[in-house]
Structure formats: structure tokens, C-alpha cells
Amino acid sequence: MILWEALQYEFMRNALAAGILASIACGVVGALVVVRRMSMMSGGISHAAFGGIGLGYLLGFEPIYGALAFTIASAMMMGFIRERTEISEDSAIGILWVTGMSLGVIFIGLSPGYAPDLFSYLFGSILAVPSSDLAVMVVLDAVILTVVYFLYEEFLAVSFDEDFAKASGVPTERVYLILLSLVALTVVILIRVVGVVLVIAMLTIPAATAWQFSRRLNEIMLLSSILSVIFTIEGLWLSYIFNIASGATIVLVSVATLLLASALKKIFQ
Amino acid sequence: MNEVIRLEDVWVRYGDIVVLEGINLSVYEHDFLGIIGPNGGGKTTLLKVILGLVKPVRGRVTVLGDTPERSRRFVGYVPQITLFDREFPATVLDVVLMGRLGRKGILGKYGKEDLKVAYDALESVEMLELKDRRIGELSGGQLQRVLLARALVANPKILLLDEPTASVDEPTKTNLYKLLKKMNDKVTILLVSHDMGVISSYVEKIACLNRKLFYHGSPEMEGEAVEETYQCPIYLIAHGFPHRVLKKHKRGK
């Protein structure tokens, strides 16, 4: 099989490992994003990351740390805007989205010389994940899983009925901020795999597909992680065979599966 | 009798719009109070004020002798079912357990005690058999009972219900009210509805809310109060009333 042959290369093994690590995060957090209807919010946070990437280029530090700082900061800002201002969430997302992208473009323009991997931050570079990044991904995954384990009931309740959760004594504002932070961490993991522009796909498509076949939130989390692993491997394999962009291929494979699953569900119901 | 809820000159504004105007309300232990009023009359807002979810711009709210926030854990809330996303991925049991959130602590997990209480509550509303059903597969009446069970597992002293009979058929309505009547021995009940017909034959006290509150001790409410609240002549509404409710004196005896 071609995939086996491909796995002889270290970059392919790293790509596979990165895909699996990213799938865990995007399956678990994606389920929360989709159920809470936060797809556009996660799009805003991921595009804000571009500002941090640009800052990394300008000041000469690893761009992924800039992305981490910008996603967390934008998550906090979104939480603040929602709770403390009159600006609608929808507009706030739009503002965040374009501010991040614009800052990124300006920072990169100001940086001396040429920005070689710019394209990979925008559209992913799963074939170029160094082992050091894998370690970061393991840590971020561990943080995400721990937080979701402890706050699962709260996330479920806040997504279902925020007023009731608040009336029951759940600190809904803080729970929401934590959820946004988890989205931020997941975005950072996913930037390696599919890039800033396509992150939103990995956060929503596997979970939306899984939702059609699940009764409970934890079932969506598990199933969407599994689906995401499958999509990543399929996408990697196809991109290897046809020598096309891996991130985009993963996304298109996911979209195709979502459409197929929806059609099958309609037929068999 | 103990006063469990007290509102003194409470005003609520959303932006420039006054939603509640100078509300004074006293609810006593074991009361079964129905508040009727048109849509947009501030009924839901009133409940949220009692829960401390909406802050009045003026006035004082006392629940069980304390602030609404601090008394929250003794207040069970049954919101309108129409607000729910029916596709939401949770089972009946998942939803009922949410009523125990305040007890388990934020990092804790539900324990055996929580499960037992949830099963008992489901039993009391006759929904135990459907505990593993996804909530989207329930009828309106069934979901209503699940939400009631969710409020009950916190063992509340006060139960607040928002339109508990909206989108529910007649027999289910009657059952629901009988159930509430039975619980009334243990808890004080305050429910709001625009559906006057059913409400008034079960509740003991009634009030009308349309931005202002018109409080009347017994369900034999005065025609003028209804007229003033709904801003339409009483005979238009009277069709929905069970016979015992309306005093005849207004209609040319």
C-alpha cells in the first residue's frame, strides 16, 4: 500500500502524528463549537492568529507563539465584548477577523526580506511538521482533554440553557471564557495542519458530521475525533498520490464525507 | 405565613424600553400564584428578576429573605420549552442532571446520590422510562415534564414556571396542573402564562402583568383588571374562562 511506503519517510510519520494529535483536539473542541454554534467565532479567532504570526516574522520569534498569544488575547476580547459591551457578537467577530489579518499583513510587510513559509501558515503544512511541534501539540491536547473532562457538565449545561446554568450557580461567564480559550488552543494546533484560513473547516465539519449520528455530546466528541483522523489520513494519502496541497485536500475530503453522510441519512430515514 | 418573594417598586429597562414598571409583589409560602398577561408584557423578565438574571434599574428584590443571587439554589426554574434547540445532543437524563449542577461543585462529577435524585424526579413526572431518549424526540408535554424534573432535583423551595402549557395539548395541560397542585404542599409555585383559561382553574391567586402588575387575591378576578391588562373588553377573553372563574356581576345579571 502506498501509505505504508510513504511512512518510511520521517516527514510522513510526523504528518500522520500531527494529524492524529490535531484530530483529538478538533474532535473534542469542534463538538463544543458546533453545538454552541460558535463556528464563525472560531473563524474569527483563527484569523486573528495571523496577526501574531506576522508579529513573529517582524520581531524574529517563532510565529506559532505569536499565534498562541493572539488567539488567547482575541478569545478574551470576545468574552469581554459579549459580556460588557453593546456590540453584537456577530460584528465583533467580523472586526476581530479583519483586524488580525490586517495586522498580519502589515507586520509581514514591515519585516525585512521575504517571508518564506507564509503560505504554509495560511493553508497548512502538515508535511513539514518538525518533531518539536509534535511535543507542543501533545501538551496542548493534554490541557484540552483535562479541562473538558472536568468541565464537561458545565459546557453541556451552558450550551443547552445558559440562563438555567447561571441560575444553578454555574459561573457562566468564566466557563465561556475557558471554552473560548480551548478554541484558541485548538486553532494553534490546527494551524500546522490546515492553516489559518482552513481551521474553521476542521473545527466544524467532523463534528457536524458526527452530530447526525449521535445522541449525546460525548458521542459527538468521540465520533468526530475518529472521523477527523480518517479525513486526515485520506487527505494525506490523496495529496501524496496526486501531489496536491495536503491541507486543502483534507478539507475537501471532509466536505465530501459530510455531504455523503447527510445524503445517506436522508435516504435511510 | 412566611413571605418568600418580595418585590418593592421594581423597574426594569431594556435600553429605552420600560419592561417592568413599579412592580410590587408579595408571594407567601405554599402560594400557588398565576401571573397572566399578554406576550411582551414582561412575564419572563419578572421571573428572571426573581432569579437574579436580570437586574432592576430601581427597586428591591428579596427572595427567602436574601438577595436573588444568594437564594438561587432554593429556586427551581422551568423556562419556556419553545426556546430550546430540539437537535441538542443530550438525553432526558443528561438534562435532568443539570438541575444538580449547583450541588456537585464546578470541577466535580455527578455521583450516585445525584443519579438517585434524578431517577426519583423522573419517576414523579412519569418520564423515567424515557430517560435515555434524546430530548429532540420528545413531545412538547414530555419535554415540559423533563424540565420540571430538572427543576425538582435541586429540591427547590420555590418553583418558577414560564408558560408551562404553551404548545401542550389539553389532557397534558390538566395532568401538568394536577402534578403541580400535588407539589404545592412542599413548594411555593409562581407561574406565568398568557393562557388564562387553564391557569385560573388551578391557581389560588392570580395577578395580571402588562408592564405594571395588577394583583388580585383570588382567581375570581375583576373584569377591569383584565381589561386594563389586555386592553381589550373582557368578553373577548371570557370565552376561555372556566365558569367558576368569572364573577357574573360584570355581565349584566
PDB file of C-alpha atoms in Angstrom, chain B residues 58-178:
ATOM      1  CA  ARG B  58     -34.703  50.566  40.540  1.00  0.00           C
ATOM      2  CA  GLY B  59     -36.365  48.824  43.449  1.00  0.00           C
ATOM      3  CA  ARG B  60     -35.622  45.948  45.730  1.00  0.00           C
ATOM      4  CA  VAL B  61     -35.974  42.203  45.284  1.00  0.00           C
ATOM      5  CA  THR B  62     -35.902  39.847  48.239  1.00  0.00           C
ATOM      6  CA  VAL B  63     -36.085  36.083  47.870  1.00  0.00           C
ATOM      7  CA  LEU B  64     -36.249  33.931  51.002  1.00  0.00           C
ATOM      8  CA  GLY B  65     -35.045  36.914  52.987  1.00  0.00           C
ATOM      9  CA  ASP B  66     -31.897  37.345  50.912  1.00  0.00           C
ATOM     10  CA  THR B  67     -30.725  38.610  47.524  1.00  0.00           C
ATOM     11  CA  PRO B  68     -31.917  36.674  44.459  1.00  0.00           C
ATOM     12  CA  GLU B  69     -28.342  35.560  43.700  1.00  0.00           C
ATOM     13  CA  ARG B  70     -27.837  34.040  47.115  1.00  0.00           C
ATOM     14  CA  SER B  71     -31.240  32.366  47.168  1.00  0.00           C
ATOM     15  CA  ARG B  72     -30.879  30.898  43.675  1.00  0.00           C
ATOM     16  CA  ARG B  73     -30.137  27.407  44.854  1.00  0.00           C
ATOM     17  CA  PHE B  74     -33.536  27.233  46.531  1.00  0.00           C
ATOM     18  CA  VAL B  75     -35.364  28.348  43.417  1.00  0.00           C
ATOM     19  CA  GLY B  76     -36.297  25.921  40.640  1.00  0.00           C
ATOM     20  CA  TYR B  77     -36.718  27.414  37.180  1.00  0.00           C
ATOM     21  CA  VAL B  78     -38.737  25.897  34.339  1.00  0.00           C
ATOM     22  CA  PRO B  79     -38.174  28.060  31.245  1.00  0.00           C
ATOM     23  CA  GLN B  80     -40.266  28.107  28.084  1.00  0.00           C
ATOM     24  CA  ILE B  81     -39.697  24.988  26.019  1.00  0.00           C
ATOM     25  CA  THR B  82     -40.029  26.874  22.766  1.00  0.00           C
ATOM     26  CA  LEU B  83     -36.616  28.386  23.350  1.00  0.00           C
ATOM     27  CA  PHE B  84     -34.796  25.089  23.090  1.00  0.00           C
ATOM     28  CA  ASP B  85     -32.785  23.729  20.236  1.00  0.00           C
ATOM     29  CA  ARG B  86     -34.505  20.402  19.666  1.00  0.00           C
ATOM     30  CA  GLU B  87     -31.453  18.992  17.893  1.00  0.00           C
ATOM     31  CA  PHE B  88     -29.346  19.447  21.003  1.00  0.00           C
ATOM     32  CA  PRO B  89     -27.296  16.331  21.755  1.00  0.00           C
ATOM     33  CA  ALA B  90     -28.453  15.445  25.255  1.00  0.00           C
ATOM     34  CA  THR B  91     -30.642  12.715  26.684  1.00  0.00           C
ATOM     35  CA  VAL B  92     -33.502  13.182  29.127  1.00  0.00           C
ATOM     36  CA  LEU B  93     -31.239  12.084  31.977  1.00  0.00           C
ATOM     37  CA  ASP B  94     -28.468  14.498  30.895  1.00  0.00           C
ATOM     38  CA  VAL B  95     -30.922  17.369  31.058  1.00  0.00           C
ATOM     39  CA  VAL B  96     -32.424  16.411  34.411  1.00  0.00           C
ATOM     40  CA  LEU B  97     -28.957  16.096  35.947  1.00  0.00           C
ATOM     41  CA  MET B  98     -28.288  19.719  35.027  1.00  0.00           C
ATOM     42  CA  GLY B  99     -30.525  20.566  37.952  1.00  0.00           C
ATOM     43  CA  ARG B 100     -27.784  19.192  40.216  1.00  0.00           C
ATOM     44  CA  LEU B 101     -25.054  21.460  38.815  1.00  0.00           C
ATOM     45  CA  GLY B 102     -25.131  23.767  41.806  1.00  0.00           C
ATOM     46  CA  ARG B 103     -24.625  20.888  44.220  1.00  0.00           C
ATOM     47  CA  LYS B 104     -21.794  18.981  42.634  1.00  0.00           C
ATOM     48  CA  GLY B 105     -19.269  21.847  42.544  1.00  0.00           C
ATOM     49  CA  ILE B 106     -17.719  23.118  39.361  1.00  0.00           C
ATOM     50  CA  LEU B 107     -14.959  20.524  38.990  1.00  0.00           C
ATOM     51  CA  GLY B 108     -16.966  17.658  40.456  1.00  0.00           C
ATOM     52  CA  LYS B 109     -18.815  14.838  38.746  1.00  0.00           C
ATOM     53  CA  TYR B 110     -22.368  13.667  39.325  1.00  0.00           C
ATOM     54  CA  GLY B 111     -22.455  10.914  41.948  1.00  0.00           C
ATOM     55  CA  LYS B 112     -24.832   8.095  42.925  1.00  0.00           C
ATOM     56  CA  GLU B 113     -26.894  10.462  45.047  1.00  0.00           C
ATOM     57  CA  ASP B 114     -27.390  12.779  42.057  1.00  0.00           C
ATOM     58  CA  LEU B 115     -28.499   9.867  39.898  1.00  0.00           C
ATOM     59  CA  LYS B 116     -30.899   8.639  42.520  1.00  0.00           C
ATOM     60  CA  VAL B 117     -32.495  12.059  42.917  1.00  0.00           C
ATOM     61  CA  ALA B 118     -32.736  12.404  39.130  1.00  0.00           C
ATOM     62  CA  TYR B 119     -34.425   8.992  38.811  1.00  0.00           C
ATOM     63  CA  ASP B 120     -36.882   9.896  41.569  1.00  0.00           C
ATOM     64  CA  ALA B 121     -37.737  13.182  39.905  1.00  0.00           C
ATOM     65  CA  LEU B 122     -38.226  11.454  36.544  1.00  0.00           C
ATOM     66  CA  GLU B 123     -40.429   8.893  38.254  1.00  0.00           C
ATOM     67  CA  SER B 124     -42.555  11.654  39.807  1.00  0.00           C
ATOM     68  CA  VAL B 125     -43.218  13.215  36.404  1.00  0.00           C
ATOM     69  CA  GLU B 126     -43.651   9.772  34.815  1.00  0.00           C
ATOM     70  CA  MET B 127     -40.714  10.093  32.473  1.00  0.00           C
ATOM     71  CA  LEU B 128     -38.316   7.504  33.897  1.00  0.00           C
ATOM     72  CA  GLU B 129     -38.896   5.079  31.039  1.00  0.00           C
ATOM     73  CA  LEU B 130     -37.723   7.654  28.537  1.00  0.00           C
ATOM     74  CA  LYS B 131     -34.574   8.625  30.421  1.00  0.00           C
ATOM     75  CA  ASP B 132     -32.252   7.624  27.571  1.00  0.00           C
ATOM     76  CA  ARG B 133     -34.294   9.306  24.867  1.00  0.00           C
ATOM     77  CA  ARG B 134     -32.693  12.236  23.067  1.00  0.00           C
ATOM     78  CA  ILE B 135     -34.620  15.361  24.065  1.00  0.00           C
ATOM     79  CA  GLY B 136     -35.384  16.154  20.434  1.00  0.00           C
ATOM     80  CA  GLU B 137     -37.508  13.008  20.267  1.00  0.00           C
ATOM     81  CA  LEU B 138     -39.901  14.142  22.986  1.00  0.00           C
ATOM     82  CA  SER B 139     -43.284  15.761  22.560  1.00  0.00           C
ATOM     83  CA  GLY B 140     -43.868  19.235  23.963  1.00  0.00           C
ATOM     84  CA  GLY B 141     -45.615  17.879  27.042  1.00  0.00           C
ATOM     85  CA  GLN B 142     -42.866  15.350  27.679  1.00  0.00           C
ATOM     86  CA  LEU B 143     -40.137  17.969  27.389  1.00  0.00           C
ATOM     87  CA  GLN B 144     -42.097  20.185  29.733  1.00  0.00           C
ATOM     88  CA  ARG B 145     -42.149  17.417  32.328  1.00  0.00           C
ATOM     89  CA  VAL B 146     -38.431  16.792  31.868  1.00  0.00           C
ATOM     90  CA  LEU B 147     -37.731  20.456  32.538  1.00  0.00           C
ATOM     91  CA  LEU B 148     -39.945  20.262  35.601  1.00  0.00           C
ATOM     92  CA  ALA B 149     -37.951  17.262  36.811  1.00  0.00           C
ATOM     93  CA  ARG B 150     -34.739  19.209  36.188  1.00  0.00           C
ATOM     94  CA  ALA B 151     -36.014  21.986  38.450  1.00  0.00           C
ATOM     95  CA  LEU B 152     -37.138  19.487  41.093  1.00  0.00           C
ATOM     96  CA  VAL B 153     -33.810  17.697  41.528  1.00  0.00           C
ATOM     97  CA  ALA B 154     -32.379  20.790  43.167  1.00  0.00           C
ATOM     98  CA  ASN B 155     -35.047  20.338  45.843  1.00  0.00           C
ATOM     99  CA  PRO B 156     -36.346  23.881  45.495  1.00  0.00           C
ATOM    100  CA  LYS B 157     -38.472  25.815  47.942  1.00  0.00           C
ATOM    101  CA  ILE B 158     -39.839  27.980  45.167  1.00  0.00           C
ATOM    102  CA  LEU B 159     -40.756  26.859  41.661  1.00  0.00           C
ATOM    103  CA  LEU B 160     -40.924  29.397  38.831  1.00  0.00           C
ATOM    104  CA  LEU B 161     -42.615  28.256  35.626  1.00  0.00           C
ATOM    105  CA  ASP B 162     -42.643  30.168  32.350  1.00  0.00           C
ATOM    106  CA  GLU B 163     -45.563  29.286  30.045  1.00  0.00           C
ATOM    107  CA  PRO B 164     -45.674  25.668  31.191  1.00  0.00           C
ATOM    108  CA  THR B 165     -48.646  24.900  28.979  1.00  0.00           C
ATOM    109  CA  ALA B 166     -47.524  26.503  25.743  1.00  0.00           C
ATOM    110  CA  SER B 167     -47.617  24.028  22.843  1.00  0.00           C
ATOM    111  CA  VAL B 168     -49.099  21.291  25.007  1.00  0.00           C
ATOM    112  CA  ASP B 169     -52.447  19.576  24.352  1.00  0.00           C
ATOM    113  CA  GLU B 170     -55.408  19.811  26.723  1.00  0.00           C
ATOM    114  CA  PRO B 171     -55.124  16.485  28.616  1.00  0.00           C
ATOM    115  CA  THR B 172     -51.404  17.102  29.141  1.00  0.00           C
ATOM    116  CA  LYS B 173     -52.139  20.559  30.477  1.00  0.00           C
ATOM    117  CA  THR B 174     -54.587  19.165  33.012  1.00  0.00           C
ATOM    118  CA  ASN B 175     -52.108  16.490  34.095  1.00  0.00           C
ATOM    119  CA  LEU B 176     -49.368  19.039  34.485  1.00  0.00           C
ATOM    120  CA  TYR B 177     -51.507  21.255  36.675  1.00  0.00           C
ATOM    121  CA  LYS B 178     -52.596  18.301  38.801  1.00  0.00           C
TER     122      LYS B 178
END
